[in-house]
Amino acid sequence: MPLISTGISGFDESVGGLPDRSVILLLGGTGTGTDLFAQQFLFNSAKKGSRIIYITIEKPPNDVREELASLGMNIAPLESLKPPRWLFIDAFTPRRAQRQASVSLLTTLTDELTQKIENSYTVIDSISYLLLRYDIVDVMDGIELLLHLSRDKGGIHFLIMNPYMHDRKTVHTILHIVDGALEFQAEERGQTYLRSLSLRKMKKASHKMRIVAFRLTEKGIVFESETRVA
Amino acid sequence: MPLISTGISGFDESVGGLPDRSVILLLGGTGTGTDLFAQQFLFNSAKKGSRIIYITIEKPPNDVREELASLGMNIAPLESLKPPRWLFIDAFTPRRAQRQASVSLLTTLTDELTQKIENSYTVIDSISYLLLRYDIVDVMDGIELLLHLSRDKGGIHFLIMNPYMHDRKTVHTILHIVDGALEFQAEERGQTYLRSLSLRKMKKASHKMRIVAFRLTEKGIVFESETRVA
Amino acid sequence: MPLISTGISGFDESVGGLPDRSVILLLGGTGTGTDLFAQQFLFNSAKKGSRIIYITIEKPPNDVREELASLGMNIAPLESLKPPRWLFIDAFTPRRAQRQASVSLLTTLTDELTQKIENSYTVIDSISYLLLRYDIVDVMDGIELLLHLSRDKGGIHFLIMNPYMHDRKTVHTILHIVDGALEFQAEERGQTYLRSLSLRKMKKASHKMRIVAFRLTEKGIVFESETRVA
Amino acid sequence: MPLISTGISGFDESVGGLPDRSVILLLGGTGTGTDLFAQQFLFNSAKKGSRIIYITIEKPPNDVREELASLGMNIAPLESLKPPRWLFIDAFTPRRAQRQASVSLLTTLTDELTQKIENSYTVIDSISYLLLRYDIVDVMDGIELLLHLSRDKGGIHFLIMNPYMHDRKTVHTILHIVDGALEFQAEERGQTYLRSLSLRKMKKASHKMRIVAFRLTEKGIVFESETRVA
Amino acid sequence: MPLISTGISGFDESVGGLPDRSVILLLGGTGTGTDLFAQQFLFNSAKKGSRIIYITIEKPPNDVREELASLGMNIAPLESLKPPRWLFIDAFTPRRAQRQASVSLLTTLTDELTQKIENSYTVIDSISYLLLRYDIVDVMDGIELLLHLSRDKGGIHFLIMNPYMHDRKTVHTILHIVDGALEFQAEERGQTYLRSLSLRKMKKASHKMRIVAFRLTEKGIVFESETRVA
Amino acid sequence: MPLISTGISGFDESVGGLPDRSVILLLGGTGTGTDLFAQQFLFNSAKKGSRIIYITIEKPPNDVREELASLGMNIAPLESLKPPRWLFIDAFTPRRAQRQASVSLLTTLTDELTQKIENSYTVIDSISYLLLRYDIVDVMDGIELLLHLSRDKGGIHFLIMNPYMHDRKTVHTILHIVDGALEFQAEERGQTYLRSLSLRKMKKASHKMRIVAFRLTEKGIVFESETRVA
């Protein structure tokens, strides 16, 4: 059962990649790198030919484009291919006109995903926003649909979640139903932060769970396979 | 009063097996090995001739088949016997069509168990899902029925529960009514996890309660009877 | 004012027995020995001629018979005397037919106790179940009735309670209204548990409050008067 | 402004007595000695000629008589004087017939106190029971009435309260409105308890706040003025 | 921008006084000296010619007179001047007839203050009582009115608050809207209390925030500018 | 992508400025310097020619003028320019007449901002007040509008928030949706406070997150680039 390479420096060497046909939770507080990890993985995968669906709920696609560009990742050529190799679903900008979240956002998203997910890698940035606006049982039903789709259509599907925006039980409930989970942490250490990633859960690979240190650089996340976490 | 051997490496030597005619809670967070323990025990028991009923609520039977296969346990021959030695009750897939949990899931499950449990070993994976969707008093009534059935029909019956998805009182209430409870824990230790199992409760064997260390390997759970827990 | 001997090895030497005409709370988590303490005390008292009423709410009488037998206590001869020296009130089995707790369970129990309690030692196993299903104020009214009965009819009356199933205020409220309270604790220590009992409260004997260590053996609870609690 | 002697061994030497015309809170968990302190003070005051009103809410007057007797305090001669020097208001026994707390208990108590409090020392054992059955704002109104009465009629008036039966805000609210407060604590220390009393608040004597150690003996509370609290 | 001297021994030397035209929160638990601080400041200010308005909500004015007298502060001459230099607004005694807090207390208080506050120093003893009986948003509106009045009419206006009677958010909300805040703390240290005052907030003087130790003596609060905290 | 200089001593050297077209959260408890930071930045920017909009919700504009003046910042010349370089939106004073917050405050603010924000730097002092009076989902919609405006019209827009006035989830939710966040902390250290600022989040500059110490002086905030924290 081969794992899919992330192309992120040092990660594949430490962890061995991520399993196909799975829903992976990226769990971490503000500024810990959850979104960066997803963006780097997706950009590397797109360059190798995969189709990307990026669902952005809390900021406009252009903010994501700028974040990517600031780390040297230019997605314009990928977006302009026919059909596009990189596709944004913009769930942010439409709210401006309405001045509130559409009651049908969750339904719309699950419908769009169902239609377009074939052969794609996706990210929902963020599941936290959905948990804030919808009942957890409805969000869980949406994730269950994604689990079904991943089994039928393949691909790796990221959910970005900020654990501090939710109570402990909500975090563990989402953690419980996904196929894998990576937790990003930043601990104050003198004038800077010590960063680490924990493999909290991995489908068919529980025995591989471990903790690895990483740095945020101007090129993005770099894992330090030789560095020990205190 | 003989205990039933689990066939799990090192467990029977440390703990002496599990008592027949009992409902056993497997308590542990994501990735701690609760499901692995049940799967290994059930596979070993099936090979020795026991009938298995595997109630899967949060993933399709095929995911369980793949997890078992990835650890070298092939259940296809057991499933194809007439009558089957290994039987899945799939409480996950039917939800796809409905896009929500059937209000009658709990009733359906207790009815099915009542009919089929004769001479069987069973697992409910997971009781946490049921606690999320139903009132605790209704879930307790379901567990009480299982306690009654275990006295009448024999067998060992596992409930898998993630304690972090519930409040403290709910966990202790379930712990209070079952016949036995094993708690699986994983503690960060450097770049990896130190794993241990505590016998929290055991019918007619309170004096045997102890804590044992184990490892997750690519062959599943291996208890290290010679290893000390710090 | 003589105290009543428990017949439990080492307890009377350390603590001096329990006062007649009192309601005693046995407080402890799963597997800490609260039920064992009550069972040993009641069996010893029955052998010396006292009448026992054992109210079992969460398991059938037969489970209790087996637990007692596994520790070498055979109650069959006591049950077969006319009138019986050991009487079960089974509040568990009737629920099977109904699939839910009778709304009148609490009333039934207090009525039965009122009729039968003359000259008896009793145990309610457990008060936690009642607190889960009924309002605390109704359970308190039931305990107040038992306090009245203990003054009129004599005897020692145990309430078994798992503190982790309730909030802190509920535990302290029950603790506040009973005549005495013993708290059983088990603390992880290496691969096993260090057990201790605290006299939290004792009618007319506040100055005797202390903490004693004990072991769970295959003969039941054994107090170690010579052992220090760390 | 003279303080009134308590007659409790070592207390007056350490603390100097309690101020007349005041409402004093005795705060402490189960078995810490709050009721003993009140009983010793009242018995000593009665012997010196004061009238006592003992409001018992959670146990019958006879239980209090026995507790006093077990510590060598015989109140029978005081009860039989005309008019009685020691008067029980029994708010416990009447509940037996009713099987529930009278809705008018609080009103009845405040009416009785208003009529009988002239020249009396009183105790309400306990205010915790009232807080459990009535709204805090109603209990506060009752305490305010007692504050008014203490100014008009003199005397020292104790409220016994178990802080663990209430939330932090309720405890601090009662503490906030009384004239003085003594907190009784028991800390596990090896096989026994280290006991101490803190003067949390004292009308016109804030600068005297301190902490003193005491022991519970078979003669009741004994303060050890020479003993240091850790 | 001159600060106003408090006349409290050692305070002005350490802190430099309090700013005119401000609302100052005095925050502290039972027995920590919040009321003493206000009383000493107001008495010193009255002697220098300021008008005082003392709003007493939880005890009768006479209790305050006695507290002041016990510390050697005699306000009778100040009360008897025409117009009075020291004026009590008694919000306690009227409640006796009513047996409950007037629904219009808050409105009455804000109306009275609006009429009489010209050139006055005031204290509301305590804001905690108001927060217990009224919605926080209504109390905040009352404090906002006081902020407006302080800007128009001058003076220093104290709010006494017991933080333990409220939840953390309520405390920080009041702290957030006032002009300055002094927090009084008492920490157990052997048989006595170590007392300290923190300048949590001060209008136009954030850079002066510090912590100072003090003692409660029979003359009231004495700051020990030479004493180190911890 | 150039960062905008704050003109605050030592800050630009340590951190490099703040990104244009962004919404920045200033997070800190009472007296930690959040408002000072905004005021210094805005005053420095106004002197260099930027337009300032200062939305004051909890105090009148004159209080802010006095605070600025006490630190040597005179905004009168900026206010008197045509059109004004420094504009107050006073959301405090109008409440005096109404004695309560207008139900339409939030709508009014967002409307005013939409009209006037072109080429401006703004501050909302404070977002905490809005969170207290309005539903979090409505406040989030307001912040989303500000995010849209910042993208269209440019400028840096501060939100001041006191984390202790809200629950943990509310704080992290606001933190989650803004572009950048600076957290101000003050820790008791002997008789004074040790102050530090953490860059919790920064748009397109996650790798620059760090912690720096600062002092509050009579000239305002001064960063100590040479000082180590902890």
mmCIF file of C-alpha atoms in Angstrom, chain A residues 29-33 35-36 57-60 63 66-67 70-71 92-96 99-101 125-126 128-129 132-133 160-168 186 188-193 195 216-218, chain F residues 1 107 110-111 114 136-138 140-141 144-145 147-149 151-152 168-170 172-173 175-177 179 181 183 185 198-201 203-213 224-225 227-230:
data_model
loop_
_atom_site.group_PDB
_atom_site.id
_atom_site.type_symbol
_atom_site.label_atom_id
_atom_site.label_comp_id
_atom_site.label_asym_id
_atom_site.label_seq_id
_atom_site.Cartn_x
_atom_site.Cartn_y
_atom_site.Cartn_z
ATOM 1 C CA GLY A 29 -3.906 27.180 16.382
ATOM 2 C CA THR A 30 -3.442 30.526 14.653
ATOM 3 C CA GLY A 31 -0.049 30.818 12.986
ATOM 4 C CA THR A 32 1.030 27.219 13.500
ATOM 5 C CA GLY A 33 1.272 26.337 9.796
ATOM 6 C CA ASP A 35 -2.659 26.124 5.979
ATOM 7 C CA LEU A 36 0.953 26.303 4.820
ATOM 8 C CA ILE A 57 -14.283 30.189 3.411
ATOM 9 C CA GLU A 58 -12.666 32.940 5.504
ATOM 10 C CA LYS A 59 -10.685 34.929 2.959
ATOM 11 C CA PRO A 60 -10.844 35.643 -0.758
ATOM 12 C CA ASP A 63 -5.318 36.273 -0.335
ATOM 13 C CA GLU A 66 -0.647 36.115 -2.425
ATOM 14 C CA GLU A 67 0.312 33.820 0.445
ATOM 15 C CA SER A 70 5.095 35.131 -1.027
ATOM 16 C CA LEU A 71 6.524 31.617 -0.556
ATOM 17 C CA PHE A 92 -16.030 34.047 1.216
ATOM 18 C CA THR A 93 -16.756 36.761 -1.346
ATOM 19 C CA PRO A 94 -20.431 35.905 -1.886
ATOM 20 C CA ARG A 95 -21.125 36.630 1.799
ATOM 21 C CA ARG A 96 -20.262 40.301 1.235
ATOM 22 C CA ARG A 99 -23.857 40.436 4.937
ATOM 23 C CA GLN A 100 -24.361 36.978 6.467
ATOM 24 C CA ALA A 101 -23.582 33.309 5.871
ATOM 25 C CA ASP A 125 -10.090 26.061 4.777
ATOM 26 C CA SER A 126 -11.563 25.910 7.387
ATOM 27 C CA SER A 128 -13.755 25.607 12.055
ATOM 28 C CA TYR A 129 -15.863 28.244 10.318
ATOM 29 C CA LEU A 132 -19.133 27.885 14.192
ATOM 30 C CA ARG A 133 -22.115 28.419 11.931
ATOM 31 C CA ILE A 160 -8.182 22.667 8.452
ATOM 32 C CA MET A 161 -9.286 23.122 12.057
ATOM 33 C CA ASN A 162 -8.264 25.504 14.848
ATOM 34 C CA PRO A 163 -8.762 23.499 18.055
ATOM 35 C CA TYR A 164 -8.927 26.587 20.278
ATOM 36 C CA MET A 165 -12.105 27.779 18.572
ATOM 37 C CA HIS A 166 -14.003 24.730 19.810
ATOM 38 C CA ASP A 167 -14.545 22.783 22.976
ATOM 39 C CA ARG A 168 -12.511 19.680 23.709
ATOM 40 C CA ALA A 186 4.031 26.229 18.555
ATOM 41 C CA GLU A 188 7.031 29.844 23.282
ATOM 42 C CA ARG A 189 10.733 29.370 23.798
ATOM 43 C CA GLY A 190 12.619 32.521 24.695
ATOM 44 C CA GLN A 191 11.972 35.116 21.989
ATOM 45 C CA THR A 192 10.737 32.643 19.396
ATOM 46 C CA TYR A 193 8.594 29.550 18.941
ATOM 47 C CA ARG A 195 7.362 24.141 16.384
ATOM 48 C CA LEU A 216 8.729 28.032 9.291
ATOM 49 C CA THR A 217 11.038 29.645 6.756
ATOM 50 C CA GLU A 218 10.500 32.071 3.922
ATOM 51 C CA MET F 1 6.068 43.526 -0.400
ATOM 52 C CA THR F 107 -24.915 48.799 11.674
ATOM 53 C CA THR F 110 -20.159 49.545 9.573
ATOM 54 C CA ASP F 111 -22.047 52.074 7.418
ATOM 55 C CA THR F 114 -17.813 51.946 4.512
ATOM 56 C CA ILE F 136 -20.474 36.998 17.936
ATOM 57 C CA VAL F 137 -21.762 36.007 14.511
ATOM 58 C CA ASP F 138 -22.865 39.609 13.874
ATOM 59 C CA MET F 140 -17.748 38.518 12.780
ATOM 60 C CA ASP F 141 -19.834 39.733 9.864
ATOM 61 C CA GLU F 144 -15.498 40.366 7.463
ATOM 62 C CA LEU F 145 -16.759 43.613 5.970
ATOM 63 C CA LEU F 147 -11.509 42.621 5.674
ATOM 64 C CA HIS F 148 -13.272 43.291 2.361
ATOM 65 C CA LEU F 149 -12.776 47.076 2.739
ATOM 66 C CA ARG F 151 -8.576 44.733 0.366
ATOM 67 C CA ASP F 152 -10.430 47.374 -1.702
ATOM 68 C CA ARG F 168 -11.385 31.237 25.108
ATOM 69 C CA LYS F 169 -13.318 30.230 22.011
ATOM 70 C CA THR F 170 -14.417 33.793 21.251
ATOM 71 C CA HIS F 172 -9.535 32.336 19.178
ATOM 72 C CA THR F 173 -12.356 32.882 16.732
ATOM 73 C CA LEU F 175 -7.803 35.667 16.204
ATOM 74 C CA HIS F 176 -8.616 33.168 13.475
ATOM 75 C CA ILE F 177 -10.246 35.593 11.071
ATOM 76 C CA ASP F 179 -4.859 39.186 9.156
ATOM 77 C CA ALA F 181 -2.484 39.768 15.813
ATOM 78 C CA GLU F 183 -0.698 40.118 22.042
ATOM 79 C CA GLN F 185 1.116 40.821 28.273
ATOM 80 C CA SER F 198 3.949 38.348 20.996
ATOM 81 C CA LEU F 199 3.383 38.339 17.252
ATOM 82 C CA ARG F 200 0.672 35.717 17.279
ATOM 83 C CA LYS F 201 -0.149 35.921 13.622
ATOM 84 C CA LYS F 203 -0.333 37.757 7.067
ATOM 85 C CA LYS F 204 2.255 36.426 4.664
ATOM 86 C CA ALA F 205 4.869 36.509 7.438
ATOM 87 C CA SER F 206 4.191 33.489 9.643
ATOM 88 C CA HIS F 207 7.878 32.718 9.751
ATOM 89 C CA LYS F 208 8.560 36.042 11.462
ATOM 90 C CA MET F 209 6.541 35.292 14.608
ATOM 91 C CA ARG F 210 8.436 36.226 17.745
ATOM 92 C CA ILE F 211 8.204 37.685 21.236
ATOM 93 C CA VAL F 212 9.713 41.032 22.265
ATOM 94 C CA ALA F 213 9.962 42.829 25.595
ATOM 95 C CA GLU F 224 13.901 46.920 24.081
ATOM 96 C CA SER F 225 15.376 45.049 21.205
ATOM 97 C CA THR F 227 16.312 42.708 26.207
ATOM 98 C CA ARG F 228 15.598 39.001 26.522
ATOM 99 C CA VAL F 229 12.220 37.742 27.652
ATOM 100 C CA ALA F 230 12.400 35.050 30.396
#
